[in-house]
mmCIF file of C-alpha atoms and ligand atoms in Angstrom:
data_model
loop_
_atom_site.group_PDB
_atom_site.id
_atom_site.type_symbol
_atom_site.label_atom_id
_atom_site.label_comp_id
_atom_site.label_asym_id
_atom_site.label_seq_id
_atom_site.Cartn_x
_atom_site.Cartn_y
_atom_site.Cartn_z
ATOM 1 C CA MET A 1 -17.431 -27.152 4.463
ATOM 2 C CA HIS A 2 -15.742 -24.388 6.521
ATOM 3 C CA HIS A 3 -17.583 -22.023 8.919
ATOM 4 C CA THR A 4 -16.026 -18.885 10.330
ATOM 5 C CA ASP A 5 -17.060 -15.477 11.692
ATOM 6 C CA ILE A 6 -15.095 -13.633 9.043
ATOM 7 C CA CYS A 7 -13.726 -14.665 5.672
ATOM 8 C CA ILE A 8 -11.263 -12.352 3.924
ATOM 9 C CA ALA A 9 -10.253 -12.704 0.275
ATOM 10 C CA GLY A 10 -6.721 -11.428 -0.343
ATOM 11 C CA ALA A 11 -3.624 -11.885 1.817
ATOM 12 C CA GLY A 12 -1.907 -8.598 0.981
ATOM 13 C CA ILE A 13 -1.102 -6.006 3.636
ATOM 14 C CA ILE A 14 -4.748 -4.915 3.757
ATOM 15 C CA GLY A 15 -6.268 -8.395 4.183
ATOM 16 C CA LEU A 16 -3.691 -9.612 6.714
ATOM 17 C CA SER A 17 -3.675 -6.399 8.809
ATOM 18 C CA LEU A 18 -7.458 -6.621 8.969
ATOM 19 C CA ALA A 19 -7.323 -10.335 9.842
ATOM 20 C CA LEU A 20 -5.029 -9.560 12.793
ATOM 21 C CA GLU A 21 -7.241 -6.742 14.045
ATOM 22 C CA LEU A 22 -10.408 -8.871 13.875
ATOM 23 C CA HIS A 23 -8.636 -11.779 15.555
ATOM 24 C CA ARG A 24 -7.514 -9.398 18.325
ATOM 25 C CA ARG A 25 -11.178 -8.561 18.864
ATOM 26 C CA GLY A 26 -12.019 -12.242 19.417
ATOM 27 C CA LEU A 27 -13.456 -13.200 16.025
ATOM 28 C CA SER A 28 -12.595 -16.358 14.099
ATOM 29 C CA VAL A 29 -10.959 -15.382 10.818
ATOM 30 C CA THR A 30 -10.201 -17.258 7.594
ATOM 31 C CA VAL A 31 -8.068 -15.673 4.859
ATOM 32 C CA LEU A 32 -8.046 -17.014 1.298
ATOM 33 C CA ASP A 33 -5.446 -15.994 -1.282
ATOM 34 C CA GLN A 34 -5.315 -17.074 -4.889
ATOM 35 C CA GLY A 35 -1.525 -17.214 -4.756
ATOM 36 C CA THR A 36 1.090 -16.639 -2.071
ATOM 37 C CA PRO A 37 0.528 -14.135 0.768
ATOM 38 C CA LEU A 38 2.102 -10.697 0.327
ATOM 39 C CA ALA A 39 3.527 -11.488 -3.099
ATOM 40 C CA GLU A 40 1.783 -8.694 -5.008
ATOM 41 C CA ALA A 41 1.591 -4.903 -4.529
ATOM 42 C CA SER A 42 2.386 -5.083 -0.818
ATOM 43 C CA THR A 43 5.980 -6.176 -1.416
ATOM 44 C CA ALA A 44 6.461 -4.174 -4.627
ATOM 45 C CA ALA A 45 5.986 -0.891 -2.741
ATOM 46 C CA ALA A 46 8.618 1.694 -1.862
ATOM 47 C CA GLY A 47 7.398 1.929 1.724
ATOM 48 C CA MET A 48 6.887 5.681 2.141
ATOM 49 C CA LEU A 49 4.260 6.627 4.733
ATOM 50 C CA ALA A 50 3.474 9.610 2.529
ATOM 51 C CA ALA A 51 0.503 11.245 4.230
ATOM 52 C CA SER A 52 1.732 14.688 3.128
ATOM 53 C CA ASP A 53 2.442 13.887 -0.512
ATOM 54 C CA PRO A 54 0.907 16.817 -2.427
ATOM 55 C CA ASP A 55 -0.218 14.342 -5.114
ATOM 56 C CA ASN A 56 -2.654 12.671 -2.667
ATOM 57 C CA PRO A 57 -6.304 13.738 -2.902
ATOM 58 C CA ALA A 58 -7.206 16.087 -0.015
ATOM 59 C CA SER A 59 -9.929 13.713 1.237
ATOM 60 C CA LEU A 60 -7.336 11.032 1.936
ATOM 61 C CA ARG A 61 -5.881 13.086 4.793
ATOM 62 C CA PRO A 62 -8.171 12.023 7.687
ATOM 63 C CA LEU A 63 -7.594 8.323 6.929
ATOM 64 C CA ALA A 64 -3.863 8.906 6.406
ATOM 65 C CA ASP A 65 -3.531 10.811 9.680
ATOM 66 C CA LEU A 66 -5.469 8.129 11.568
ATOM 67 C CA SER A 67 -3.127 5.519 10.114
ATOM 68 C CA LEU A 68 -0.004 7.439 11.110
ATOM 69 C CA SER A 69 -1.348 7.671 14.658
ATOM 70 C CA LEU A 70 -1.967 3.897 14.730
ATOM 71 C CA TYR A 71 1.363 2.899 13.141
ATOM 72 C CA PRO A 72 3.491 2.658 16.323
ATOM 73 C CA ALA A 73 0.963 0.346 18.030
ATOM 74 C CA PHE A 74 0.611 -1.683 14.810
ATOM 75 C CA LEU A 75 4.385 -2.252 14.632
ATOM 76 C CA ASP A 76 4.527 -3.028 18.377
ATOM 77 C CA ARG A 77 1.836 -5.660 17.937
ATOM 78 C CA LEU A 78 3.694 -7.242 15.007
ATOM 79 C CA HIS A 79 6.830 -7.264 17.139
ATOM 80 C CA ALA A 80 5.048 -8.889 20.081
ATOM 81 C CA LEU A 81 3.480 -11.607 17.886
ATOM 82 C CA SER A 82 6.339 -12.256 15.449
ATOM 83 C CA GLY A 83 9.444 -11.373 17.466
ATOM 84 C CA THR A 84 10.487 -9.119 14.556
ATOM 85 C CA GLN A 85 10.907 -5.377 14.953
ATOM 86 C CA VAL A 86 10.175 -3.503 11.717
ATOM 87 C CA PRO A 87 12.467 -0.465 11.709
ATOM 88 C CA PHE A 88 11.910 2.886 10.024
ATOM 89 C CA HIS A 89 14.595 3.535 7.413
ATOM 90 C CA THR A 90 14.084 7.275 6.960
ATOM 91 C CA ARG A 91 12.390 9.953 9.037
ATOM 92 C CA ALA A 92 12.282 12.893 6.606
ATOM 93 C CA THR A 93 11.471 13.581 2.946
ATOM 94 C CA LEU A 94 12.634 16.352 0.645
ATOM 95 C CA GLN A 95 9.473 17.059 -1.338
ATOM 96 C CA SER A 96 9.510 19.125 -4.506
ATOM 97 C CA HIS A 97 6.658 21.502 -5.294
ATOM 98 C CA ALA A 98 5.638 22.864 -8.663
ATOM 99 C CA ASP A 99 6.040 26.495 -7.604
ATOM 100 C CA ALA A 100 7.965 28.518 -5.051
ATOM 101 C CA SER A 101 4.885 29.561 -3.065
ATOM 102 C CA GLY A 102 4.992 28.466 0.562
ATOM 103 C CA GLU A 103 8.117 27.692 2.515
ATOM 104 C CA THR A 104 10.840 26.332 0.237
ATOM 105 C CA PHE A 105 14.565 25.966 0.811
ATOM 106 C CA SER A 106 17.182 28.171 -0.727
ATOM 107 C CA PRO A 107 19.928 26.312 -2.655
ATOM 108 C CA GLU A 108 22.285 27.104 0.257
ATOM 109 C CA ALA A 109 19.937 25.577 2.835
ATOM 110 C CA LEU A 110 19.388 22.548 0.600
ATOM 111 C CA SER A 111 23.096 22.007 0.155
ATOM 112 C CA LYS A 112 23.412 21.647 3.940
ATOM 113 C CA ILE A 113 20.699 18.935 4.031
ATOM 114 C CA LEU A 114 21.838 17.001 0.948
ATOM 115 C CA PRO A 115 25.053 18.444 -0.529
ATOM 116 C CA GLN A 116 24.875 16.299 -3.679
ATOM 117 C CA LEU A 117 21.342 17.339 -4.636
ATOM 118 C CA LYS A 118 21.045 19.488 -7.757
ATOM 119 C CA PRO A 119 17.641 21.134 -7.306
ATOM 120 C CA ARG A 120 17.411 22.251 -10.989
ATOM 121 C CA ASN A 121 13.998 23.904 -11.340
ATOM 122 C CA HIS A 122 12.435 22.166 -8.299
ATOM 123 C CA HIS A 123 11.396 23.955 -5.095
ATOM 124 C CA PHE A 124 11.927 21.670 -2.100
ATOM 125 C CA THR A 125 10.470 21.546 1.398
ATOM 126 C CA LEU A 126 11.378 19.162 4.197
ATOM 127 C CA ILE A 127 8.495 16.914 5.258
ATOM 128 C CA ASP A 128 8.294 15.055 8.547
ATOM 129 C CA GLU A 129 7.620 11.594 7.079
ATOM 130 C CA HIS A 130 8.828 8.040 7.738
ATOM 131 C CA SER A 131 9.550 5.153 5.405
ATOM 132 C CA LEU A 132 10.035 1.451 5.998
ATOM 133 C CA GLU A 133 10.974 -1.603 3.924
ATOM 134 C CA PRO A 134 7.713 -3.343 2.904
ATOM 135 C CA ARG A 135 9.551 -6.664 2.681
ATOM 136 C CA ASN A 136 10.456 -6.396 6.395
ATOM 137 C CA LEU A 137 6.869 -5.476 7.154
ATOM 138 C CA ALA A 138 5.543 -8.396 5.100
ATOM 139 C CA ALA A 139 7.783 -10.918 6.871
ATOM 140 C CA ALA A 140 6.727 -9.658 10.312
ATOM 141 C CA LEU A 141 3.053 -9.491 9.349
ATOM 142 C CA LEU A 142 3.003 -13.022 7.987
ATOM 143 C CA ALA A 143 4.843 -14.389 11.026
ATOM 144 C CA ALA A 144 2.388 -12.527 13.280
ATOM 145 C CA VAL A 145 -0.613 -14.003 11.455
ATOM 146 C CA LYS A 146 0.898 -17.485 11.615
ATOM 147 C CA SER A 147 1.387 -17.135 15.385
ATOM 148 C CA THR A 148 -2.399 -16.842 15.805
ATOM 149 C CA SER A 149 -5.333 -19.143 15.033
ATOM 150 C CA ILE A 150 -6.106 -17.201 11.826
ATOM 151 C CA ASP A 151 -6.779 -19.827 9.154
ATOM 152 C CA LEU A 152 -4.729 -18.839 6.078
ATOM 153 C CA HIS A 153 -5.282 -20.728 2.805
ATOM 154 C CA THR A 154 -2.903 -20.130 -0.100
ATOM 155 C CA SER A 155 -3.602 -21.058 -3.754
ATOM 156 C CA THR A 156 -7.322 -20.624 -3.052
ATOM 157 C CA GLN A 157 -9.045 -18.239 -5.420
ATOM 158 C CA VAL A 158 -12.418 -16.862 -4.403
ATOM 159 C CA LEU A 159 -14.597 -17.158 -7.495
ATOM 160 C CA ALA A 160 -17.909 -15.830 -6.165
ATOM 161 C CA ALA A 161 -19.553 -14.640 -2.957
ATOM 162 C CA GLN A 162 -23.268 -15.191 -2.402
ATOM 163 C CA SER A 163 -25.266 -13.797 0.532
ATOM 164 C CA ILE A 164 -27.624 -16.495 1.814
ATOM 165 C CA GLY A 165 -29.710 -15.840 4.935
ATOM 166 C CA ASP A 166 -27.424 -14.613 7.725
ATOM 167 C CA SER A 167 -24.207 -15.745 6.110
ATOM 168 C CA VAL A 168 -22.121 -15.614 2.965
ATOM 169 C CA GLU A 169 -21.265 -18.620 0.830
ATOM 170 C CA LEU A 170 -17.887 -18.415 -0.874
ATOM 171 C CA HIS A 171 -17.148 -20.502 -3.916
ATOM 172 C CA THR A 172 -13.442 -21.061 -4.333
ATOM 173 C CA THR A 173 -11.068 -23.178 -6.388
ATOM 174 C CA ARG A 174 -10.689 -25.316 -3.245
ATOM 175 C CA GLY A 175 -14.303 -25.840 -2.241
ATOM 176 C CA THR A 176 -17.024 -23.863 -0.494
ATOM 177 C CA PHE A 177 -16.541 -21.720 2.613
ATOM 178 C CA HIS A 178 -19.228 -20.165 4.822
ATOM 179 C CA ALA A 179 -18.752 -17.032 6.907
ATOM 180 C CA ALA A 180 -20.986 -14.679 8.861
ATOM 181 C CA LYS A 181 -19.266 -11.812 7.028
ATOM 182 C CA PHE A 182 -17.043 -11.575 3.954
ATOM 183 C CA ILE A 183 -14.506 -8.861 3.137
ATOM 184 C CA ASN A 184 -13.016 -8.391 -0.303
ATOM 185 C CA CYS A 185 -9.365 -7.290 0.130
ATOM 186 C CA THR A 186 -8.132 -8.416 -3.275
ATOM 187 C CA GLY A 187 -6.300 -5.206 -4.184
ATOM 188 C CA ALA A 188 -6.019 -4.551 -7.914
ATOM 189 C CA TRP A 189 -8.161 -7.649 -8.549
ATOM 190 C CA ALA A 190 -11.070 -6.415 -6.407
ATOM 191 C CA THR A 191 -13.491 -5.918 -9.247
ATOM 192 C CA HIS A 192 -11.826 -8.151 -11.814
ATOM 193 C CA SER A 193 -13.756 -11.218 -10.649
ATOM 194 C CA SER A 194 -17.461 -11.313 -9.815
ATOM 195 C CA LEU A 195 -16.719 -10.330 -6.194
ATOM 196 C CA ALA A 196 -17.634 -6.650 -6.436
ATOM 197 C CA PRO A 197 -19.573 -5.960 -9.615
ATOM 198 C CA GLY A 198 -20.265 -2.271 -10.188
ATOM 199 C CA LEU A 199 -17.187 -0.988 -8.362
ATOM 200 C CA ALA A 200 -14.243 0.453 -10.236
ATOM 201 C CA VAL A 201 -10.840 -0.777 -9.060
ATOM 202 C CA ALA A 202 -8.205 -1.056 -11.773
ATOM 203 C CA PRO A 203 -4.514 -2.017 -11.775
ATOM 204 C CA LYS A 204 -1.952 0.764 -12.253
ATOM 205 C CA LYS A 205 1.453 -0.684 -12.966
ATOM 206 C CA GLY A 206 4.529 0.674 -11.210
ATOM 207 C CA GLN A 207 8.061 -0.233 -12.304
ATOM 208 C CA MET A 208 11.016 0.417 -9.998
ATOM 209 C CA LEU A 209 14.704 -0.294 -9.621
ATOM 210 C CA ALA A 210 17.131 -0.628 -6.739
ATOM 211 C CA VAL A 211 20.714 0.610 -6.968
ATOM 212 C CA ALA A 212 23.711 0.447 -4.644
ATOM 213 C CA ILE A 213 24.276 3.887 -3.113
ATOM 214 C CA PRO A 214 27.849 4.978 -4.000
ATOM 215 C CA SER A 215 30.163 5.317 -1.006
ATOM 216 C CA THR A 216 30.683 8.977 -1.940
ATOM 217 C CA LEU A 217 26.963 9.750 -1.421
ATOM 218 C CA SER A 218 25.269 10.216 1.944
ATOM 219 C CA LEU A 219 21.520 9.768 1.459
ATOM 220 C CA PRO A 220 19.695 9.720 4.819
ATOM 221 C CA LEU A 221 16.258 10.826 3.566
ATOM 222 C CA VAL A 222 13.704 10.359 0.786
ATOM 223 C CA VAL A 223 13.792 12.732 -2.205
ATOM 224 C CA ARG A 224 10.446 13.015 -4.022
ATOM 225 C CA THR A 225 9.282 14.982 -7.062
ATOM 226 C CA HIS A 226 5.991 14.788 -8.936
ATOM 227 C CA GLY A 227 7.208 11.993 -11.227
ATOM 228 C CA MET A 228 9.944 10.195 -9.291
ATOM 229 C CA TYR A 229 11.201 9.300 -5.827
ATOM 230 C CA ILE A 230 14.429 8.009 -4.333
ATOM 231 C CA VAL A 231 14.039 5.981 -1.133
ATOM 232 C CA PRO A 232 17.196 4.828 0.677
ATOM 233 C CA ARG A 233 17.307 1.690 2.811
ATOM 234 C CA THR A 234 19.423 2.582 5.809
ATOM 235 C CA THR A 235 19.390 -0.488 8.032
ATOM 236 C CA GLY A 236 19.222 -4.304 7.864
ATOM 237 C CA PRO A 237 20.300 -6.551 4.980
ATOM 238 C CA ASN A 238 19.232 -4.011 2.328
ATOM 239 C CA ALA A 239 21.072 -1.061 3.896
ATOM 240 C CA GLY A 240 23.030 0.855 1.284
ATOM 241 C CA ARG A 241 20.535 0.456 -1.552
ATOM 242 C CA ALA A 242 18.211 3.117 -2.917
ATOM 243 C CA ILE A 243 14.847 2.402 -4.514
ATOM 244 C CA ILE A 244 14.079 4.595 -7.520
ATOM 245 C CA GLY A 245 10.434 4.676 -8.602
ATOM 246 C CA ALA A 246 8.042 4.550 -10.145
ATOM 247 C CA THR A 247 6.094 4.508 -13.384
ATOM 248 C CA ILE A 248 2.307 4.837 -13.247
ATOM 249 C CA GLU A 249 0.821 2.895 -16.171
ATOM 250 C CA ASP A 250 -2.625 1.835 -17.313
ATOM 251 C CA VAL A 251 -1.762 -1.487 -18.952
ATOM 252 C CA GLY A 252 -4.011 -4.003 -17.189
ATOM 253 C CA PHE A 253 -2.448 -6.871 -15.259
ATOM 254 C CA ASP A 254 0.902 -6.729 -17.087
ATOM 255 C CA LYS A 255 3.942 -6.763 -14.752
ATOM 256 C CA ILE A 256 6.674 -6.918 -17.413
ATOM 257 C CA VAL A 257 9.657 -4.658 -16.688
ATOM 258 C CA HIS A 258 10.877 -2.576 -19.638
ATOM 259 C CA LEU A 259 14.496 -1.506 -19.514
ATOM 260 C CA ALA A 260 13.732 1.765 -21.321
ATOM 261 C CA ASP A 261 11.352 2.763 -18.492
ATOM 262 C CA ILE A 262 13.939 1.771 -15.894
ATOM 263 C CA ALA A 263 16.569 3.851 -17.729
ATOM 264 C CA HIS A 264 14.173 6.827 -17.755
ATOM 265 C CA LEU A 265 13.613 6.583 -13.972
ATOM 266 C CA ARG A 266 17.361 6.333 -13.440
ATOM 267 C CA ALA A 267 17.918 9.437 -15.625
ATOM 268 C CA LEU A 268 15.350 11.414 -13.591
ATOM 269 C CA ALA A 269 17.110 10.394 -10.366
ATOM 270 C CA ALA A 270 20.580 11.153 -11.753
ATOM 271 C CA ASP A 271 19.415 14.580 -12.888
ATOM 272 C CA LEU A 272 18.782 15.446 -9.207
ATOM 273 C CA ILE A 273 21.616 13.399 -7.709
ATOM 274 C CA PRO A 274 24.317 12.889 -10.379
ATOM 275 C CA ALA A 275 26.153 10.288 -8.250
ATOM 276 C CA LEU A 276 23.271 7.880 -8.972
ATOM 277 C CA ALA A 277 23.973 7.876 -12.728
ATOM 278 C CA ASP A 278 26.464 5.006 -12.553
ATOM 279 C CA ALA A 279 25.348 3.355 -9.299
ATOM 280 C CA PRO A 280 25.290 -0.445 -9.795
ATOM 281 C CA GLN A 281 21.794 -1.729 -10.512
ATOM 282 C CA LEU A 282 20.736 -4.428 -8.018
ATOM 283 C CA GLU A 283 17.166 -5.268 -8.908
ATOM 284 C CA VAL A 284 14.187 -4.265 -11.067
ATOM 285 C CA TRP A 285 10.520 -5.136 -10.548
ATOM 286 C CA ALA A 286 6.936 -4.084 -11.169
ATOM 287 C CA GLY A 287 3.749 -4.202 -9.109
ATOM 288 C CA LEU A 288 0.066 -3.421 -9.561
ATOM 289 C CA ARG A 289 -1.424 -0.600 -7.493
ATOM 290 C CA PRO A 290 -5.154 -0.947 -6.875
ATOM 291 C CA SER A 291 -6.448 2.354 -8.260
ATOM 292 C CA THR A 292 -9.904 3.933 -8.101
ATOM 293 C CA PRO A 293 -11.317 6.789 -10.194
ATOM 294 C CA ASP A 294 -10.921 9.367 -7.392
ATOM 295 C CA GLU A 295 -7.754 7.776 -5.926
ATOM 296 C CA LEU A 296 -9.534 7.044 -2.624
ATOM 297 C CA PRO A 297 -10.052 3.509 -1.299
ATOM 298 C CA PHE A 298 -13.397 1.729 -1.051
ATOM 299 C CA LEU A 299 -14.056 0.973 2.625
ATOM 300 C CA GLY A 300 -17.410 -0.348 3.806
ATOM 301 C CA PRO A 301 -20.430 -2.454 2.877
ATOM 302 C CA ALA A 302 -20.452 -3.804 -0.679
ATOM 303 C CA PRO A 303 -23.385 -2.437 -2.669
ATOM 304 C CA ASP A 304 -26.451 -4.745 -2.756
ATOM 305 C CA ALA A 305 -24.763 -7.647 -0.969
ATOM 306 C CA ARG A 306 -25.759 -8.394 2.630
ATOM 307 C CA ASN A 307 -22.878 -9.166 5.018
ATOM 308 C CA GLN A 308 -20.312 -8.424 2.319
ATOM 309 C CA PHE A 309 -17.737 -5.653 2.628
ATOM 310 C CA ILE A 310 -14.882 -4.215 0.632
ATOM 311 C CA ALA A 311 -11.500 -2.816 1.703
ATOM 312 C CA ALA A 312 -9.613 -2.233 -1.519
ATOM 313 C CA GLY A 313 -8.385 0.471 -3.876
ATOM 314 C CA HIS A 314 -5.580 1.883 -1.725
ATOM 315 C CA TYR A 315 -3.709 2.890 -4.872
ATOM 316 C CA ARG A 316 -0.331 4.500 -3.994
ATOM 317 C CA ASN A 317 -0.804 4.413 -0.217
ATOM 318 C CA GLY A 318 -1.744 0.918 0.956
ATOM 319 C CA ILE A 319 1.325 0.532 3.177
ATOM 320 C CA LEU A 320 0.527 3.839 4.854
ATOM 321 C CA LEU A 321 -3.207 3.110 5.146
ATOM 322 C CA ALA A 322 -3.168 -0.496 6.414
ATOM 323 C CA PRO A 323 -3.506 0.178 10.179
ATOM 324 C CA ALA A 324 -6.369 2.666 9.711
ATOM 325 C CA THR A 325 -8.129 0.400 7.231
ATOM 326 C CA ALA A 326 -7.984 -2.518 9.674
ATOM 327 C CA HIS A 327 -9.225 -0.254 12.464
ATOM 328 C CA VAL A 328 -12.200 1.306 10.688
ATOM 329 C CA ILE A 329 -13.356 -1.911 8.995
ATOM 330 C CA ALA A 330 -13.179 -3.714 12.362
ATOM 331 C CA GLN A 331 -15.244 -0.891 13.854
ATOM 332 C CA ILE A 332 -17.866 -1.274 11.112
ATOM 333 C CA LEU A 333 -18.018 -5.058 11.559
ATOM 334 C CA THR A 334 -18.352 -4.887 15.339
ATOM 335 C CA GLY A 335 -20.888 -2.042 15.311
ATOM 336 C CA GLU A 336 -18.609 0.543 16.974
ATOM 337 C CA PRO A 337 -18.826 4.190 15.944
ATOM 338 C CA SER A 338 -16.155 4.963 13.394
ATOM 339 C CA ALA A 339 -13.036 6.892 14.458
ATOM 340 C CA ILE A 340 -13.417 9.159 11.401
ATOM 341 C CA ASP A 341 -16.093 10.116 8.883
ATOM 342 C CA LEU A 342 -15.931 7.394 6.222
ATOM 343 C CA SER A 343 -18.302 8.917 3.671
ATOM 344 C CA ALA A 344 -15.446 9.911 1.309
ATOM 345 C CA TYR A 345 -14.445 6.211 1.165
ATOM 346 C CA SER A 346 -17.942 4.737 0.839
ATOM 347 C CA PRO A 347 -18.223 2.065 -1.880
ATOM 348 C CA MET A 348 -21.551 3.767 -2.703
ATOM 349 C CA ARG A 349 -20.102 7.269 -3.254
ATOM 350 C CA PRO A 350 -20.660 8.969 -6.594
ATOM 351 C CA LEU A 351 -17.655 8.618 -8.903
ATOM 352 C CA PRO A 352 -16.537 10.474 -12.014
ATOM 353 C CA ALA A 353 -18.879 9.076 -14.699
ATOM 354 C CA THR A 354 -16.146 8.434 -17.274
ATOM 355 C CA ALA A 355 -14.268 6.119 -14.970
ATOM 356 C CA ILE A 356 -16.975 3.662 -13.914
ATOM 357 C CA ALA A 357 -17.026 1.752 -17.191
ATOM 358 C CA HIS A 358 -13.933 -0.397 -16.266
HETATM 359 C C1 FAD B 1 5.578 0.404 -7.455
HETATM 360 C C2 FAD B 1 4.709 0.640 -6.248
HETATM 361 C C3 FAD B 1 5.140 1.508 -5.258
HETATM 362 C C4 FAD B 1 4.342 1.733 -4.137
HETATM 363 N N1 FAD B 1 4.812 2.534 -3.136
HETATM 364 C C5 FAD B 1 4.064 2.714 -2.022
HETATM 365 C C6 FAD B 1 4.550 3.495 -0.948
HETATM 366 O O1 FAD B 1 5.673 3.991 -0.990
HETATM 367 N N2 FAD B 1 3.747 3.663 0.143
HETATM 368 C C7 FAD B 1 2.506 3.106 0.238
HETATM 369 O O2 FAD B 1 1.827 3.317 1.248
HETATM 370 N N3 FAD B 1 2.021 2.345 -0.776
HETATM 371 C C8 FAD B 1 2.763 2.145 -1.891
HETATM 372 N N4 FAD B 1 2.278 1.396 -2.921
HETATM 373 C C9 FAD B 1 0.887 0.949 -2.867
HETATM 374 C C10 FAD B 1 0.702 -0.307 -2.036
HETATM 375 O O3 FAD B 1 1.678 -1.247 -2.408
HETATM 376 C C11 FAD B 1 -0.707 -0.877 -2.270
HETATM 377 O O4 FAD B 1 -1.689 0.129 -2.097
HETATM 378 C C12 FAD B 1 -0.994 -1.992 -1.277
HETATM 379 O O5 FAD B 1 0.037 -2.951 -1.299
HETATM 380 C C13 FAD B 1 -2.315 -2.673 -1.586
HETATM 381 O O6 FAD B 1 -2.438 -3.759 -0.706
HETATM 382 P P1 FAD B 1 -3.539 -4.854 -0.933
HETATM 383 O O7 FAD B 1 -3.430 -5.822 0.193
HETATM 384 O O8 FAD B 1 -4.857 -4.190 -1.186
HETATM 385 O O9 FAD B 1 -3.151 -5.531 -2.350
HETATM 386 P P2 FAD B 1 -2.085 -6.676 -2.718
HETATM 387 O O10 FAD B 1 -0.856 -6.587 -1.917
HETATM 388 O O11 FAD B 1 -1.942 -6.650 -4.198
HETATM 389 O O12 FAD B 1 -2.825 -8.001 -2.271
HETATM 390 C C14 FAD B 1 -4.000 -8.467 -2.913
HETATM 391 C C15 FAD B 1 -4.031 -9.973 -2.721
HETATM 392 O O13 FAD B 1 -5.287 -10.468 -3.192
HETATM 393 C C16 FAD B 1 -5.059 -11.726 -3.791
HETATM 394 N N5 FAD B 1 -6.213 -12.017 -4.656
HETATM 395 C C17 FAD B 1 -6.583 -11.363 -5.782
HETATM 396 N N6 FAD B 1 -7.735 -11.884 -6.271
HETATM 397 C C18 FAD B 1 -8.109 -12.888 -5.425
HETATM 398 C C19 FAD B 1 -9.223 -13.786 -5.387
HETATM 399 N N7 FAD B 1 -10.212 -13.761 -6.307
HETATM 400 N N8 FAD B 1 -9.265 -14.701 -4.393
HETATM 401 C C20 FAD B 1 -8.281 -14.745 -3.431
HETATM 402 N N9 FAD B 1 -7.212 -13.909 -3.433
HETATM 403 C C21 FAD B 1 -7.131 -12.979 -4.401
HETATM 404 C C22 FAD B 1 -3.739 -11.539 -4.523
HETATM 405 O O14 FAD B 1 -3.123 -12.796 -4.778
HETATM 406 C C23 FAD B 1 -2.955 -10.696 -3.532
HETATM 407 O O15 FAD B 1 -2.180 -11.492 -2.651
HETATM 408 C C24 FAD B 1 3.073 1.105 -4.027
HETATM 409 C C25 FAD B 1 2.670 0.207 -5.007
HETATM 410 C C26 FAD B 1 3.484 -0.043 -6.107
HETATM 411 C C27 FAD B 1 3.039 -1.046 -7.137
#
């Protein structure tokens, strides 16, 4: 029998960032993962901190901006605990827009920023945005967690959570745990089990590839269109590779990579930057984004379940949103006023009727 202040299901970036924040505030924290920490979406990601992506829903902005403001302190804390500095790889993004309204670059101006870009029918603007390598982040985050008294259990699947009196009883594949409060951070799996009945989180598969950037190409920034992005790694062991992503597919929990989809992504990238057409392929993979019907995360008390909370459904932006998620959920759990209005992220918010059936 295990007793703890807080029990978190899911050791992805959301669960572990939250565990660190709650531990910092003096609470005892246990984290349970059905597999290996940080082996799912959180290390499949491209690593863009894309608060200004025009494909984000407008209501994501306050949470995204809060997260950007917390990112430097988050990385400093990981550095202090783990000894590992997580560097930014890019500090700007060329973002394409569907039309030429607003401030877009002329082909001449674009050719100064990225001479080998063929804009075709895209209209680009330059966005002040950073990216990092999620695998660096994952290594530092895990080392940081392990440097604390946070109790991390791998290969421990939470099967059910039951509110009893002032605590929550968690039934797992490795026995029963008791906690004063339980938080479901199981990403794409958040409503797959009986942990959050009635909520709609569903996996959206993303396939990606990594290529070696040809020596003839200088690629210091991210290039992003509506259907594709190219994210260079500029420092560390992966420097010199570019990530090309990503499909968005509704195919359940399937993570199989299809070479035809990879070839299509490569063709989209090569259309914009022809030098990428023959760049040696280094790796392919797929991950499962935790999506919600309105593409906003669920953050707050779980419906009809005392002392149970949910922090899941970060869809395409979980790397960006981790520091703010940890911050606002910790504020809720410790009774502090929230830094931002959380009503748009309430697990009880009304959702598009067609999507709740999941
Ligand atoms: C291809 C792709 C590209 C992306 N690019 C970006 C990007 O550029 N920028 C960005 O910000 N975001 C990006 N994302 C999104 C981001 O990766 C996710 O939003 C984020 O990783 C979600 O984190 P998480 O901790 O909720 O989920 P996960 O990392 O999936 O972790 C969930 C954990 O819960 C565990 N679990 C599940 N069920 C149970 C259970 N019953 N009991 C115990 N443990 C359980 C799993 O084993 C897993 O470890 C991308 C995602 C993909 C797939």
